């Protein structure tokens, strides 16, 4: 039987990034290294690089998230990037959206243990909750799907003039170019590739930003959203 990899000490950058929430960030890292591995939420090989590759890589997303907005983390998995973002930014109202029960169970445990009162865990797929959850200012995601497919799930959850922020790798520019037509049909009005985490992570975290206009999801999803809203009103009247 292979021995479990050991979680390294938190780097000094983590103290600066997480501030007063640093002890909670350490506890979260420990939970990922223990329960996260045991439950198959992350691979054991990720444990030695949990801080640099996962927690800090996600926490620096806060640099491009506006103040006091609502956020939906689509396909949250083990809570990345949603939990690190919540630890850094208590001004945000964050929903962790995840379809698998074993993952939402873990997320609920983490949220309760760390006292993240501004975080809600919802079990479901993005396409199922549209019209049931209030539209948000920002959708976040990391390693969920190719950009065109991710946009189909995430953009319809946005409020008018909201934005999707997707943590991506070296192929960000290529994905953005190949997804241009699909993004336009979904109501995107501007796109960009951002690099965040100067002085914290190396290499820098790459973020694809997709800004939408007054009709997130385009014509197709406007009809779906209206239908979902009507269904919701009918249920409330019963």
Tab-separated table of C-alpha atoms in Angstrom:
chain	number	residue	atom	x	y	z
A	1	UNK	CA	0.000	0.000	0.000
A	2	UNK	CA	1.375	3.406	-1.017
A	3	UNK	CA	1.913	5.853	1.833
A	4	UNK	CA	-0.160	9.012	1.709
A	5	UNK	CA	1.759	12.047	0.528
A	6	UNK	CA	2.520	14.578	3.231
A	7	UNK	CA	1.052	18.073	3.124
A	8	UNK	CA	3.921	20.587	3.107
A	9	UNK	CA	3.890	23.619	5.425
A	10	UNK	CA	2.021	26.661	4.151
A	11	UNK	CA	4.271	29.061	2.226
A	12	UNK	CA	4.734	32.596	3.523
A	13	UNK	CA	2.613	33.981	0.666
A	14	UNK	CA	-0.390	32.150	2.118
A	15	UNK	CA	-0.245	34.198	5.326
A	16	UNK	CA	-0.385	37.427	3.350
A	17	UNK	CA	-3.135	36.241	0.975
A	18	UNK	CA	-5.485	34.698	3.556
A	19	UNK	CA	-4.792	37.162	6.384
A	20	UNK	CA	-6.967	36.548	9.434
A	21	UNK	CA	-8.389	33.470	7.703
A	22	UNK	CA	-4.969	31.828	7.396
A	23	UNK	CA	-5.700	29.196	10.111
A	24	UNK	CA	-8.892	28.281	8.229
A	25	UNK	CA	-6.934	27.973	4.985
A	26	UNK	CA	-4.538	25.584	6.745
A	27	UNK	CA	-7.467	23.521	8.033
A	28	UNK	CA	-8.979	23.398	4.553
A	29	UNK	CA	-5.660	22.214	3.116
A	30	UNK	CA	-5.538	19.502	5.774
A	31	UNK	CA	-9.085	18.415	4.932
A	32	UNK	CA	-8.217	18.191	1.235
A	33	UNK	CA	-5.083	16.179	2.024
A	34	UNK	CA	-6.967	13.783	4.302
A	35	UNK	CA	-10.706	13.434	3.631
A	36	UNK	CA	-10.352	14.865	0.119
A	37	UNK	CA	-7.950	12.114	-0.909
A	38	UNK	CA	-9.800	9.369	0.998
A	39	UNK	CA	-13.079	10.254	-0.735
A	40	UNK	CA	-11.511	10.533	-4.160
A	41	UNK	CA	-12.036	14.293	-4.506
A	42	UNK	CA	-8.385	14.965	-5.290
A	43	UNK	CA	-5.549	12.657	-6.269
A	44	UNK	CA	-2.842	11.813	-3.706
A	45	UNK	CA	-0.191	13.220	-6.055
A	46	UNK	CA	-1.760	16.665	-5.672
A	47	UNK	CA	-1.116	16.824	-1.921
A	48	UNK	CA	2.517	18.076	-2.091
A	49	UNK	CA	1.425	20.943	-4.349
A	50	UNK	CA	-1.891	21.775	-2.707
A	51	UNK	CA	-0.801	25.249	-1.652
A	52	UNK	CA	0.790	26.555	-4.842
A	53	UNK	CA	-1.229	24.720	-7.480
A	54	UNK	CA	-4.623	24.768	-5.798
A	55	UNK	CA	-5.291	27.059	-2.823
A	56	UNK	CA	-3.143	30.044	-3.814
A	57	UNK	CA	-3.795	29.552	-7.520
A	58	UNK	CA	-7.521	29.920	-6.758
A	59	UNK	CA	-7.304	32.572	-4.040
A	60	UNK	CA	-5.672	35.100	-6.383
A	61	UNK	CA	-8.823	35.022	-8.524
A	62	UNK	CA	-10.077	37.530	-5.932
A	63	UNK	CA	-7.976	40.191	-7.689
A	64	UNK	CA	-10.510	40.386	-10.521
A	65	UNK	CA	-13.792	39.793	-8.652
A	66	UNK	CA	-15.696	43.056	-7.942
A	67	UNK	CA	-16.617	44.010	-4.379
A	68	UNK	CA	-19.843	42.872	-2.743
A	69	UNK	CA	-21.173	40.753	-5.610
A	70	UNK	CA	-22.921	37.393	-5.810
A	71	UNK	CA	-20.890	34.482	-7.150
A	72	UNK	CA	-21.761	30.979	-8.367
A	73	UNK	CA	-18.884	28.505	-8.513
A	74	UNK	CA	-19.957	26.009	-11.186
A	75	UNK	CA	-18.775	22.418	-10.802
A	76	UNK	CA	-17.169	23.304	-7.498
A	77	UNK	CA	-15.829	19.790	-6.864
A	78	UNK	CA	-13.714	19.897	-3.716
A	79	UNK	CA	-14.350	23.642	-3.420
A	80	UNK	CA	-11.891	25.070	-5.929
A	81	UNK	CA	-11.909	27.983	-6.546
A	82	UNK	CA	-14.972	28.736	-4.373
A	83	UNK	CA	-13.594	27.967	-0.893
A	84	UNK	CA	-10.258	29.845	-1.241
A	85	UNK	CA	-12.167	32.778	-2.751
A	86	UNK	CA	-14.580	32.732	0.199
A	87	UNK	CA	-11.701	32.701	2.696
A	88	UNK	CA	-10.156	35.774	1.079
A	89	UNK	CA	-13.385	37.686	0.358
A	90	UNK	CA	-16.039	37.775	3.062
A	91	UNK	CA	-17.795	40.564	1.162
A	92	UNK	CA	-19.016	38.061	-1.445
A	93	UNK	CA	-22.122	35.869	-1.389
A	94	UNK	CA	-20.956	32.581	-2.877
A	95	UNK	CA	-22.907	29.547	-4.068
A	96	UNK	CA	-20.959	26.316	-4.564
A	97	UNK	CA	-22.812	24.407	-7.284
A	98	UNK	CA	-21.934	20.721	-7.621
A	99	UNK	CA	-23.996	17.759	-8.905
A	100	UNK	CA	-22.323	14.868	-7.039
A	101	UNK	CA	-23.533	14.001	-3.543
A	102	UNK	CA	-20.156	12.908	-2.131
A	103	UNK	CA	-18.727	16.265	-3.156
A	104	UNK	CA	-21.592	18.378	-1.802
A	105	UNK	CA	-21.377	16.420	1.463
A	106	UNK	CA	-17.698	17.336	1.735
A	107	UNK	CA	-18.361	20.965	0.787
A	108	UNK	CA	-21.115	21.279	3.397
A	109	UNK	CA	-18.802	19.880	6.065
A	110	UNK	CA	-16.048	22.350	5.103
A	111	UNK	CA	-18.400	25.343	5.054
A	112	UNK	CA	-19.777	24.480	8.496
A	113	UNK	CA	-16.380	23.671	10.012
A	114	UNK	CA	-14.800	26.898	8.776
A	115	UNK	CA	-17.833	29.051	9.636
A	116	UNK	CA	-18.273	30.365	6.105
A	117	UNK	CA	-21.657	31.997	6.669
A	118	UNK	CA	-21.511	33.763	3.297
A	119	UNK	CA	-21.304	30.458	1.401
A	120	UNK	CA	-24.171	28.182	0.332
A	121	UNK	CA	-23.807	24.670	-1.085
A	122	UNK	CA	-26.304	23.591	-3.746
A	123	UNK	CA	-26.444	20.151	-5.293
A	124	UNK	CA	-27.366	20.215	-8.976
A	125	UNK	CA	-26.218	20.795	-12.518
A	126	UNK	CA	-26.050	24.301	-13.936
A	127	UNK	CA	-28.656	23.527	-16.589
A	128	UNK	CA	-31.047	22.233	-13.901
A	129	UNK	CA	-30.867	25.214	-11.536
A	130	UNK	CA	-31.351	27.977	-14.102
A	131	UNK	CA	-34.447	29.906	-13.062
A	132	UNK	CA	-34.409	28.263	-9.623
A	133	UNK	CA	-31.368	30.125	-8.289
A	134	UNK	CA	-31.241	33.923	-8.414
A	135	UNK	CA	-29.004	35.134	-11.259
A	136	UNK	CA	-25.521	36.141	-10.067
A	137	UNK	CA	-23.031	38.870	-10.923
A	138	UNK	CA	-20.123	36.450	-11.405
A	139	UNK	CA	-19.766	32.786	-12.378
A	140	UNK	CA	-16.454	31.102	-11.549
A	141	UNK	CA	-15.076	27.740	-12.644
A	142	UNK	CA	-11.846	25.781	-12.723
A	143	UNK	CA	-10.971	22.671	-14.745
A	144	UNK	CA	-14.643	21.888	-15.377
A	145	UNK	CA	-14.877	21.674	-19.182
A	146	UNK	CA	-13.668	23.269	-22.434
A	147	UNK	CA	-14.608	26.937	-22.600
A	148	UNK	CA	-17.442	26.630	-25.133
A	149	UNK	CA	-19.192	23.930	-23.084
A	150	UNK	CA	-18.499	25.697	-19.781
A	151	UNK	CA	-20.018	28.888	-21.178
A	152	UNK	CA	-23.199	27.023	-22.112
A	153	UNK	CA	-23.585	26.035	-18.455
A	154	UNK	CA	-22.295	29.152	-16.740
A	155	UNK	CA	-23.403	32.179	-18.757
A	156	UNK	CA	-27.173	31.519	-18.409
A	157	UNK	CA	-26.748	31.764	-14.605
A	158	UNK	CA	-25.569	35.366	-14.868
A	159	UNK	CA	-27.427	38.606	-14.341
A	160	UNK	CA	-27.458	41.060	-17.237
A	161	UNK	CA	-23.985	42.612	-17.618
A	162	UNK	CA	-22.427	39.920	-15.429
A	163	UNK	CA	-19.223	38.027	-16.148
A	164	UNK	CA	-17.801	34.523	-16.160
A	165	UNK	CA	-14.275	34.062	-14.773
A	166	UNK	CA	-12.723	30.725	-15.709
A	167	UNK	CA	-9.330	29.627	-14.421
A	168	UNK	CA	-7.546	28.068	-17.378
A	169	UNK	CA	-4.084	26.863	-18.361
A	170	UNK	CA	-1.715	27.492	-21.242
A	171	UNK	CA	-4.428	26.917	-23.849
A	172	UNK	CA	-6.565	29.868	-22.687
A	173	UNK	CA	-5.943	32.027	-25.747
A	174	UNK	CA	-6.606	29.125	-28.134
A	175	UNK	CA	-9.803	28.144	-26.321
A	176	UNK	CA	-11.022	31.717	-26.443
A	177	UNK	CA	-10.429	31.976	-30.189
A	178	UNK	CA	-12.072	28.647	-30.972
A	179	UNK	CA	-15.078	29.507	-28.761
A	180	UNK	CA	-15.675	32.990	-30.200
A	181	UNK	CA	-18.784	32.081	-32.219
A	182	UNK	CA	-20.356	30.067	-29.410
A	183	UNK	CA	-19.695	32.848	-26.887
A	184	UNK	CA	-21.262	35.459	-29.164
A	185	UNK	CA	-24.429	33.365	-29.490
A	186	UNK	CA	-24.556	33.124	-25.697
A	187	UNK	CA	-24.644	36.901	-25.354
A	188	UNK	CA	-20.965	37.628	-24.732
A	189	UNK	CA	-19.999	41.211	-25.574
A	190	UNK	CA	-16.333	41.193	-24.504
A	191	UNK	CA	-13.651	38.620	-23.713
A	192	UNK	CA	-10.116	38.811	-22.361
A	193	UNK	CA	-7.318	36.720	-20.874
A	194	UNK	CA	-5.976	37.965	-17.533
A	195	UNK	CA	-2.931	36.934	-15.500
A	196	UNK	CA	-3.220	37.302	-11.722
A	197	UNK	CA	-1.188	36.466	-8.627
A	198	UNK	CA	1.944	38.564	-9.153
A	199	UNK	CA	4.298	37.848	-6.247
A	200	UNK	CA	2.088	34.994	-5.007
A	201	UNK	CA	2.124	32.212	-7.603
A	202	UNK	CA	4.589	31.271	-10.324
A	203	UNK	CA	3.493	30.820	-13.013
A	204	UNK	CA	0.706	33.375	-12.708
A	205	UNK	CA	-2.891	32.133	-12.686
A	206	UNK	CA	-4.587	32.532	-16.052
A	207	UNK	CA	-8.194	33.706	-16.085
A	208	UNK	CA	-10.528	33.890	-19.065
A	209	UNK	CA	-13.065	36.677	-18.553
A	210	UNK	CA	-16.303	36.609	-20.546
A	211	UNK	CA	-18.556	39.641	-20.107
A	212	UNK	CA	-22.205	39.488	-21.162
A	213	UNK	CA	-24.749	42.079	-22.213
A	214	UNK	CA	-28.399	42.374	-21.308
A	215	UNK	CA	-29.301	38.812	-22.398
A	216	UNK	CA	-27.004	36.255	-20.705
A	217	UNK	CA	-27.268	33.010	-22.667
A	218	UNK	CA	-28.735	34.680	-25.719
A	219	UNK	CA	-32.182	34.133	-27.235
A	220	UNK	CA	-32.272	30.383	-26.590
A	221	UNK	CA	-31.747	30.717	-22.853
A	222	UNK	CA	-33.953	33.793	-22.498
A	223	UNK	CA	-36.924	31.568	-23.370
A	224	UNK	CA	-35.763	28.861	-20.948
A	225	UNK	CA	-35.280	31.407	-18.183
A	226	UNK	CA	-38.741	32.878	-18.706
A	227	UNK	CA	-40.308	29.418	-18.634
A	228	UNK	CA	-38.458	28.519	-15.424
A	229	UNK	CA	-39.584	31.780	-13.809
A	230	UNK	CA	-43.238	31.105	-14.746
A	231	UNK	CA	-43.011	27.581	-13.345
A	232	UNK	CA	-41.548	28.935	-10.117
A	233	UNK	CA	-44.335	31.474	-9.715
A	234	UNK	CA	-46.979	28.775	-10.331
A	235	UNK	CA	-45.455	26.534	-7.648
A	236	UNK	CA	-45.344	29.362	-5.118
A	237	UNK	CA	-49.033	30.126	-5.638
A	238	UNK	CA	-50.051	26.527	-4.915
